[in-house]
């Protein structure tokens, strides 16, 4: 079996990281399967991807040179799709809806098209923003992998995709493969964490509003807020302006991207998943595995499907005050916080490569044999 995996980027974020973990597992566990990789964007994982794939391709948008314009006018193709379509693939695996358009372009170059699998790590709003033709594109897909039951339901109800063509396979973390030290902070410091690339979808602005509610209503409590993840300009300037005007300079710290953020995660007492929309975020898995109770908004994330069994709390969508009250509750009830911490470790312990990767392989094999 020969597979072409297509990733929308090589950034150190959820979908690309999970693909890297899976490819490492696949190479060791199923050496009879050969695979190539096409990456559609830059990122820190480029070197890792190049090491693991038999053939590594890139299709990254750049400013068109004069030579390229001339070649295009002469209809001489310089498209990477042409090069890739010369290989014989049994399966094309689009690792996100964003990579589906290019995957279909490659698929359609064949007289006998390879089977197409789409791993959906997105929900409605992002699909509407980044893959507006998804409804049409979905007709070319033989099978879908949904990152959570929430994603599965969306594919079925909103896009009319038959449930027999969808499998829910939860995301997973490679945290168990990364050595890190648990940092010890002063017992008096109660750190509330958040993480992700600064973006309205991740609710970075909501994280500040929750911090503001807590500090203004309980100034006597030594509670600090820390966000791990890059915030790009101009959002960084806007958020800094908000923090200054709210008088929270000493209460909130923003830390840039870290190659190994897990030492920081281990200092969190509570993790706020302030995302407006997040199918099954990798960071929530990792903090859960470390044992940090999670508080998220109802209806916004597949993580809620785990938290209904323990390990944290859910609050009404965008209810800043209720999220703040949960922080105060944990601050005042250390025994319950510890209980939820242990539950989180247990519940999120199953989301690791060795347990989830076989499920993805099973789908690939089923599609190949069908």
CSV table of C-alpha atoms in Angstrom, one decimal:
chain,number,residue,atom,x,y,z
A,1,UNK,CA,0.0,0.0,0.0
A,2,UNK,CA,1.3,3.5,-0.9
A,3,UNK,CA,-0.2,6.6,0.7
A,4,UNK,CA,0.1,10.3,0.1
A,5,UNK,CA,-0.5,12.4,3.2
A,6,UNK,CA,-1.4,16.0,2.7
A,7,UNK,CA,-0.9,18.5,5.6
A,8,UNK,CA,-2.1,22.1,5.4
A,9,UNK,CA,1.1,23.2,7.3
A,10,UNK,CA,4.1,22.1,9.3
A,11,UNK,CA,3.4,24.3,12.3
A,12,UNK,CA,3.7,22.9,15.8
A,13,UNK,CA,0.0,22.9,16.2
A,14,UNK,CA,-2.7,20.2,16.7
A,15,UNK,CA,-3.4,18.6,13.3
A,16,UNK,CA,0.3,18.6,12.0
A,17,UNK,CA,1.7,17.4,15.3
A,18,UNK,CA,-0.8,14.6,15.5
A,19,UNK,CA,0.0,13.6,11.9
A,20,UNK,CA,3.7,13.5,12.8
A,21,UNK,CA,3.1,11.2,15.8
A,22,UNK,CA,0.9,8.9,13.7
A,23,UNK,CA,3.5,8.7,10.8
A,24,UNK,CA,6.2,7.8,13.3
A,25,UNK,CA,4.0,5.1,14.7
A,26,UNK,CA,3.1,3.9,11.2
A,27,UNK,CA,6.7,3.7,10.0
A,28,UNK,CA,7.6,1.4,13.0
A,29,UNK,CA,4.4,-0.6,13.3
A,30,UNK,CA,3.6,-1.1,9.6
A,31,UNK,CA,6.8,-1.0,7.5
A,32,UNK,CA,5.0,-2.7,4.6
A,33,UNK,CA,3.2,0.7,4.1
A,34,UNK,CA,5.1,3.3,2.2
A,35,UNK,CA,4.1,6.9,2.3
A,36,UNK,CA,4.9,10.3,0.9
A,37,UNK,CA,4.0,13.7,2.4
A,38,UNK,CA,2.9,17.0,0.8
A,39,UNK,CA,2.9,20.0,3.1
A,40,UNK,CA,1.1,23.2,2.0
A,41,UNK,CA,2.7,25.6,4.5
A,42,UNK,CA,5.9,26.4,6.4
A,43,UNK,CA,6.5,25.5,10.1
A,44,UNK,CA,8.8,24.2,12.7
A,45,UNK,CA,8.0,20.6,12.0
A,46,UNK,CA,9.4,20.7,8.5
A,47,UNK,CA,12.7,18.9,9.4
A,48,UNK,CA,10.8,16.2,11.3
A,49,UNK,CA,8.4,15.6,8.4
A,50,UNK,CA,11.3,15.4,5.9
A,51,UNK,CA,13.0,12.7,8.1
A,52,UNK,CA,9.9,10.5,8.3
A,53,UNK,CA,8.5,10.6,4.8
A,54,UNK,CA,9.9,8.6,1.9
A,55,UNK,CA,9.3,11.6,-0.5
A,56,UNK,CA,8.7,15.1,0.9
A,57,UNK,CA,6.9,17.7,-1.2
A,58,UNK,CA,6.0,21.3,-0.6
A,59,UNK,CA,3.4,23.5,-2.2
A,60,UNK,CA,3.9,26.9,-0.5
A,61,UNK,CA,2.5,30.0,-2.1
A,62,UNK,CA,5.2,32.5,-3.1
A,63,UNK,CA,5.3,35.7,-5.1
A,64,UNK,CA,5.3,34.7,-8.8
A,65,UNK,CA,8.6,35.4,-10.6
A,66,UNK,CA,8.9,36.7,-14.1
A,67,UNK,CA,10.1,33.3,-15.3
A,68,UNK,CA,7.1,31.6,-13.7
A,69,UNK,CA,4.7,34.0,-15.4
A,70,UNK,CA,6.3,33.3,-18.8
A,71,UNK,CA,6.2,29.5,-18.2
A,72,UNK,CA,2.5,29.8,-17.2
A,73,UNK,CA,1.7,31.8,-20.3
A,74,UNK,CA,3.5,29.1,-22.4
A,75,UNK,CA,1.4,26.5,-20.5
A,76,UNK,CA,4.5,24.8,-19.2
A,77,UNK,CA,3.5,23.4,-15.9
A,78,UNK,CA,5.6,24.1,-12.9
A,79,UNK,CA,2.9,22.8,-10.5
A,80,UNK,CA,3.9,20.3,-7.8
A,81,UNK,CA,0.6,18.6,-8.4
A,82,UNK,CA,2.0,17.4,-11.8
A,83,UNK,CA,5.0,15.9,-10.2
A,84,UNK,CA,3.1,14.1,-7.5
A,85,UNK,CA,0.5,12.7,-9.8
A,86,UNK,CA,3.3,10.7,-11.5
A,87,UNK,CA,3.4,8.5,-8.5
A,88,UNK,CA,0.9,5.6,-8.0
A,89,UNK,CA,-0.9,6.0,-4.8
A,90,UNK,CA,-3.6,3.7,-3.4
A,91,UNK,CA,-4.8,6.3,-0.9
A,92,UNK,CA,-4.7,10.1,-0.5
A,93,UNK,CA,-5.1,11.2,3.1
A,94,UNK,CA,-6.1,14.9,3.6
A,95,UNK,CA,-5.2,15.7,7.1
A,96,UNK,CA,-7.6,18.6,7.4
A,97,UNK,CA,-10.4,20.2,5.4
A,98,UNK,CA,-8.0,23.0,4.4
A,99,UNK,CA,-5.8,20.4,2.6
A,100,UNK,CA,-8.8,18.8,0.9
A,101,UNK,CA,-8.8,21.1,-2.2
A,102,UNK,CA,-5.3,20.2,-3.2
A,103,UNK,CA,-5.9,16.5,-2.4
A,104,UNK,CA,-8.8,16.5,-4.8
A,105,UNK,CA,-6.8,18.2,-7.5
A,106,UNK,CA,-4.2,15.4,-7.2
A,107,UNK,CA,-6.9,12.7,-7.0
A,108,UNK,CA,-8.5,13.9,-10.2
A,109,UNK,CA,-5.3,13.6,-12.2
A,110,UNK,CA,-5.6,9.8,-12.2
A,111,UNK,CA,-7.7,7.8,-14.6
A,112,UNK,CA,-8.3,5.4,-11.8
A,113,UNK,CA,-8.4,7.7,-8.8
A,114,UNK,CA,-6.9,6.7,-5.4
A,115,UNK,CA,-9.3,6.4,-2.5
A,116,UNK,CA,-9.6,9.7,-0.5
A,117,UNK,CA,-9.7,10.0,3.2
A,118,UNK,CA,-10.4,13.3,5.0
A,119,UNK,CA,-9.4,13.8,8.6
A,120,UNK,CA,-11.6,16.6,9.9
A,121,UNK,CA,-10.1,18.6,12.8
A,122,UNK,CA,-12.4,21.5,12.2
A,123,UNK,CA,-15.9,22.7,13.1
A,124,UNK,CA,-18.5,24.8,11.3
A,125,UNK,CA,-17.1,28.2,11.6
A,126,UNK,CA,-13.6,27.5,10.5
A,127,UNK,CA,-14.9,25.3,7.6
A,128,UNK,CA,-17.1,28.3,6.6
A,129,UNK,CA,-14.1,30.6,6.7
A,130,UNK,CA,-11.3,28.4,5.3
A,131,UNK,CA,-13.1,25.8,3.2
A,132,UNK,CA,-16.2,27.3,1.8
A,133,UNK,CA,-16.5,24.7,-0.9
A,134,UNK,CA,-16.4,21.8,1.6
A,135,UNK,CA,-20.0,20.8,0.8
A,136,UNK,CA,-19.0,20.1,-2.9
A,137,UNK,CA,-15.6,18.8,-2.0
A,138,UNK,CA,-17.0,16.2,0.4
A,139,UNK,CA,-18.6,14.3,-2.6
A,140,UNK,CA,-15.1,13.2,-3.6
A,141,UNK,CA,-14.2,11.8,-0.2
A,142,UNK,CA,-14.5,8.0,0.3
A,143,UNK,CA,-14.3,8.2,4.1
A,144,UNK,CA,-14.1,10.8,6.9
A,145,UNK,CA,-12.3,10.7,10.3
A,146,UNK,CA,-13.9,13.0,12.8
A,147,UNK,CA,-11.8,14.4,15.7
A,148,UNK,CA,-14.7,14.1,18.1
A,149,UNK,CA,-18.3,13.1,18.3
A,150,UNK,CA,-19.1,16.8,18.0
A,151,UNK,CA,-17.3,16.9,14.6
A,152,UNK,CA,-19.0,13.6,13.6
A,153,UNK,CA,-22.5,15.0,14.3
A,154,UNK,CA,-21.6,18.2,12.4
A,155,UNK,CA,-20.6,16.2,9.3
A,156,UNK,CA,-23.8,14.2,9.4
A,157,UNK,CA,-26.3,16.9,10.3
A,158,UNK,CA,-24.9,20.0,8.6
A,159,UNK,CA,-23.3,18.5,5.5
A,160,UNK,CA,-25.5,15.5,4.9
A,161,UNK,CA,-22.6,13.0,5.0
A,162,UNK,CA,-23.8,9.5,5.7
A,163,UNK,CA,-22.9,8.3,9.2
A,164,UNK,CA,-21.6,5.0,7.7
A,165,UNK,CA,-18.8,7.1,6.0
A,166,UNK,CA,-17.6,8.7,9.3
A,167,UNK,CA,-15.6,7.3,12.2
A,168,UNK,CA,-14.9,9.3,15.4
A,169,UNK,CA,-11.3,8.9,16.3
A,170,UNK,CA,-10.2,11.2,19.1
A,171,UNK,CA,-7.1,13.3,18.8
A,172,UNK,CA,-4.0,12.3,20.8
A,173,UNK,CA,-0.9,13.7,22.3
A,174,UNK,CA,2.7,12.6,22.2
A,175,UNK,CA,3.3,14.0,25.7
A,176,UNK,CA,4.3,10.5,26.9
A,177,UNK,CA,7.2,10.6,24.4
A,178,UNK,CA,8.5,13.9,25.7
A,179,UNK,CA,10.7,14.1,28.8
A,180,UNK,CA,10.0,17.1,31.0
A,181,UNK,CA,10.4,18.2,34.6
A,182,UNK,CA,7.6,19.2,36.9
A,183,UNK,CA,8.5,22.7,38.0
A,184,UNK,CA,7.7,23.6,41.6
A,185,UNK,CA,6.2,27.0,42.2
A,186,UNK,CA,5.6,28.6,45.6
A,187,UNK,CA,2.6,27.1,47.2
A,188,UNK,CA,1.0,30.5,47.6
A,189,UNK,CA,0.9,31.0,43.8
A,190,UNK,CA,-2.3,29.8,42.2
A,191,UNK,CA,-1.7,29.9,38.4
A,192,UNK,CA,-4.6,29.8,36.0
A,193,UNK,CA,-3.4,28.7,32.5
A,194,UNK,CA,-4.5,29.2,28.9
A,195,UNK,CA,-2.7,28.2,25.7
A,196,UNK,CA,-2.8,28.4,22.0
A,197,UNK,CA,-2.0,30.7,19.1
A,198,UNK,CA,-3.5,34.1,20.0
A,199,UNK,CA,-6.7,34.2,18.0
A,200,UNK,CA,-10.4,35.0,18.5
A,201,UNK,CA,-11.2,31.3,18.0
A,202,UNK,CA,-9.0,30.4,21.0
A,203,UNK,CA,-10.7,33.1,23.0
A,204,UNK,CA,-7.5,34.9,24.1
A,205,UNK,CA,-9.6,38.0,24.7
A,206,UNK,CA,-12.0,36.0,26.8
A,207,UNK,CA,-9.1,34.8,28.9
A,208,UNK,CA,-8.3,38.4,29.8
A,209,UNK,CA,-12.0,39.1,30.6
A,210,UNK,CA,-12.1,36.1,33.0
A,211,UNK,CA,-8.9,37.3,34.7
A,212,UNK,CA,-10.4,40.8,35.0
A,213,UNK,CA,-13.6,39.4,36.7
A,214,UNK,CA,-11.5,37.3,39.2
A,215,UNK,CA,-9.1,40.1,40.1
A,216,UNK,CA,-11.8,42.8,40.5
A,217,UNK,CA,-14.1,40.6,42.5
A,218,UNK,CA,-11.5,38.8,44.6
A,219,UNK,CA,-8.4,41.1,44.9
A,220,UNK,CA,-7.5,39.5,48.2
A,221,UNK,CA,-6.7,36.1,46.4
A,222,UNK,CA,-3.2,35.5,45.0
A,223,UNK,CA,-4.3,34.2,41.6
A,224,UNK,CA,-2.1,34.7,38.5
A,225,UNK,CA,-3.0,34.1,34.9
A,226,UNK,CA,-0.6,32.8,32.3
A,227,UNK,CA,-1.1,32.3,28.5
A,228,UNK,CA,1.3,30.1,26.6
A,229,UNK,CA,1.4,30.7,22.8
A,230,UNK,CA,2.4,33.3,20.3
A,231,UNK,CA,0.1,36.3,19.7
A,232,UNK,CA,0.8,38.1,16.4
A,233,UNK,CA,0.7,41.8,15.7
A,234,UNK,CA,-1.7,43.6,15.7
A,235,UNK,CA,-3.5,41.3,18.2
A,236,UNK,CA,-0.6,41.5,20.6
A,237,UNK,CA,-0.9,45.3,20.7
A,238,UNK,CA,-4.6,45.2,21.2
A,239,UNK,CA,-4.4,42.6,24.0
A,240,UNK,CA,-1.6,44.6,25.7
A,241,UNK,CA,-3.7,47.7,25.5
A,242,UNK,CA,-6.7,45.9,27.1
A,243,UNK,CA,-4.4,44.6,29.9
A,244,UNK,CA,-3.0,48.0,30.6
A,245,UNK,CA,-6.4,49.8,30.6
A,246,UNK,CA,-7.8,47.1,32.9
A,247,UNK,CA,-4.9,47.5,35.3
A,248,UNK,CA,-3.9,43.8,35.0
A,249,UNK,CA,-0.3,44.2,34.1
A,250,UNK,CA,0.8,42.4,37.3
A,251,UNK,CA,-1.8,39.7,37.1
A,252,UNK,CA,-1.5,38.3,33.5
A,253,UNK,CA,1.6,37.0,31.7
A,254,UNK,CA,1.8,36.1,28.1
A,255,UNK,CA,4.6,33.7,27.2
A,256,UNK,CA,5.5,33.2,23.5
A,257,UNK,CA,5.6,29.8,21.8
A,258,UNK,CA,7.7,27.2,23.6
A,259,UNK,CA,9.1,24.1,22.0
A,260,UNK,CA,8.4,22.2,25.2
A,261,UNK,CA,5.6,24.1,27.1
A,262,UNK,CA,4.9,21.2,29.4
A,263,UNK,CA,7.1,22.5,32.3
A,264,UNK,CA,4.9,25.6,32.3
A,265,UNK,CA,1.7,23.5,32.0
A,266,UNK,CA,2.7,21.6,35.2
A,267,UNK,CA,2.6,24.8,37.2
A,268,UNK,CA,-1.1,25.4,36.3
A,269,UNK,CA,-3.7,24.8,39.0
A,270,UNK,CA,-6.5,25.2,36.6
A,271,UNK,CA,-6.7,25.4,32.8
A,272,UNK,CA,-9.2,27.6,31.0
A,273,UNK,CA,-10.2,26.4,27.6
A,274,UNK,CA,-11.7,29.7,26.4
A,275,UNK,CA,-12.1,28.6,22.8
A,276,UNK,CA,-15.2,29.7,21.0
A,277,UNK,CA,-14.8,26.6,18.7
A,278,UNK,CA,-12.3,23.8,19.2
A,279,UNK,CA,-13.0,20.2,18.0
A,280,UNK,CA,-10.6,18.4,20.4
A,281,UNK,CA,-7.6,20.5,21.2
A,282,UNK,CA,-4.2,18.9,21.7
A,283,UNK,CA,-3.4,21.3,24.6
A,284,UNK,CA,-6.4,20.1,26.6
A,285,UNK,CA,-5.2,16.5,26.2
A,286,UNK,CA,-1.8,17.5,27.4
A,287,UNK,CA,-2.8,19.5,30.5
A,288,UNK,CA,-5.3,16.8,31.3
A,289,UNK,CA,-2.6,14.1,31.2
A,290,UNK,CA,-0.5,16.2,33.5
A,291,UNK,CA,-3.4,16.5,35.9
A,292,UNK,CA,-4.7,20.0,35.5
A,293,UNK,CA,-8.5,20.4,35.8
A,294,UNK,CA,-10.1,22.0,32.7
A,295,UNK,CA,-12.9,24.5,32.6
A,296,UNK,CA,-14.5,25.0,29.1
A,297,UNK,CA,-17.6,26.5,27.5
A,298,UNK,CA,-20.6,24.2,26.9
A,299,UNK,CA,-21.1,23.5,23.2
A,300,UNK,CA,-17.8,24.9,22.0
A,301,UNK,CA,-15.5,21.9,22.1
A,302,UNK,CA,-15.3,18.1,21.9
A,303,UNK,CA,-13.3,18.2,25.1
A,304,UNK,CA,-16.7,18.5,26.8
A,305,UNK,CA,-17.3,14.8,25.8
A,306,UNK,CA,-14.5,13.9,28.3
A,307,UNK,CA,-15.3,16.3,31.0
A,308,UNK,CA,-18.8,15.0,31.5
A,309,UNK,CA,-17.1,12.1,33.2
A,310,UNK,CA,-14.9,14.3,35.4
A,311,UNK,CA,-11.6,16.1,35.4
A,312,UNK,CA,-13.0,19.6,35.2
A,313,UNK,CA,-16.1,21.7,34.7
A,314,UNK,CA,-18.2,23.2,31.9
A,315,UNK,CA,-19.9,26.6,32.0
A,316,UNK,CA,-22.5,28.2,29.7
A,317,UNK,CA,-21.1,29.5,26.5
A,318,UNK,CA,-19.2,32.8,26.9
A,319,UNK,CA,-20.3,33.1,30.5
A,320,UNK,CA,-17.2,34.9,31.8
A,321,UNK,CA,-18.6,35.3,35.3
A,322,UNK,CA,-19.4,31.6,35.7
A,323,UNK,CA,-15.9,30.6,34.5
A,324,UNK,CA,-14.4,33.0,37.0
A,325,UNK,CA,-16.6,31.5,39.8
A,326,UNK,CA,-15.2,28.0,38.9
A,327,UNK,CA,-11.7,29.3,39.4
A,328,UNK,CA,-12.6,30.7,42.8
A,329,UNK,CA,-14.3,27.4,43.7
A,330,UNK,CA,-11.1,25.5,42.9
A,331,UNK,CA,-9.0,28.1,44.8
A,332,UNK,CA,-11.2,27.5,47.9
A,333,UNK,CA,-11.5,23.7,47.6
A,334,UNK,CA,-8.1,22.2,47.1
A,335,UNK,CA,-9.3,18.7,47.9
A,336,UNK,CA,-11.9,18.9,45.0
A,337,UNK,CA,-9.2,20.4,42.7
A,338,UNK,CA,-6.9,17.4,43.5
A,339,UNK,CA,-9.7,15.0,42.9
A,340,UNK,CA,-10.5,16.5,39.5
A,341,UNK,CA,-6.7,16.5,38.8
A,342,UNK,CA,-6.5,12.7,39.3
A,343,UNK,CA,-9.7,12.2,37.3
A,344,UNK,CA,-8.2,14.2,34.4
A,345,UNK,CA,-5.0,12.1,34.4
A,346,UNK,CA,-7.0,8.9,34.2
A,347,UNK,CA,-9.6,10.2,31.6
A,348,UNK,CA,-7.0,11.7,29.2
A,349,UNK,CA,-4.4,8.9,29.6
A,350,UNK,CA,-6.0,7.0,26.7
A,351,UNK,CA,-5.3,9.7,24.1
A,352,UNK,CA,-1.8,8.6,23.2
A,353,UNK,CA,-0.2,7.4,19.9
A,354,UNK,CA,0.0,3.7,20.7
A,355,UNK,CA,-3.7,3.5,21.6
A,356,UNK,CA,-5.2,5.8,18.9
A,357,UNK,CA,-2.9,5.2,15.9
A,358,UNK,CA,-4.2,1.6,15.4
A,359,UNK,CA,-7.7,3.1,15.0
A,360,UNK,CA,-6.5,5.3,12.2
A,361,UNK,CA,-4.7,2.4,10.6
A,362,UNK,CA,-7.8,0.3,10.8
A,363,UNK,CA,-9.7,3.0,8.8
A,364,UNK,CA,-7.0,3.2,6.2
A,365,UNK,CA,-6.9,-0.5,5.8
A,366,UNK,CA,-10.7,-0.7,5.6
A,367,UNK,CA,-10.8,1.9,2.9
A,368,UNK,CA,-8.0,0.2,1.0
A,369,UNK,CA,-9.7,-3.2,1.1
A,370,UNK,CA,-13.2,-1.8,0.1
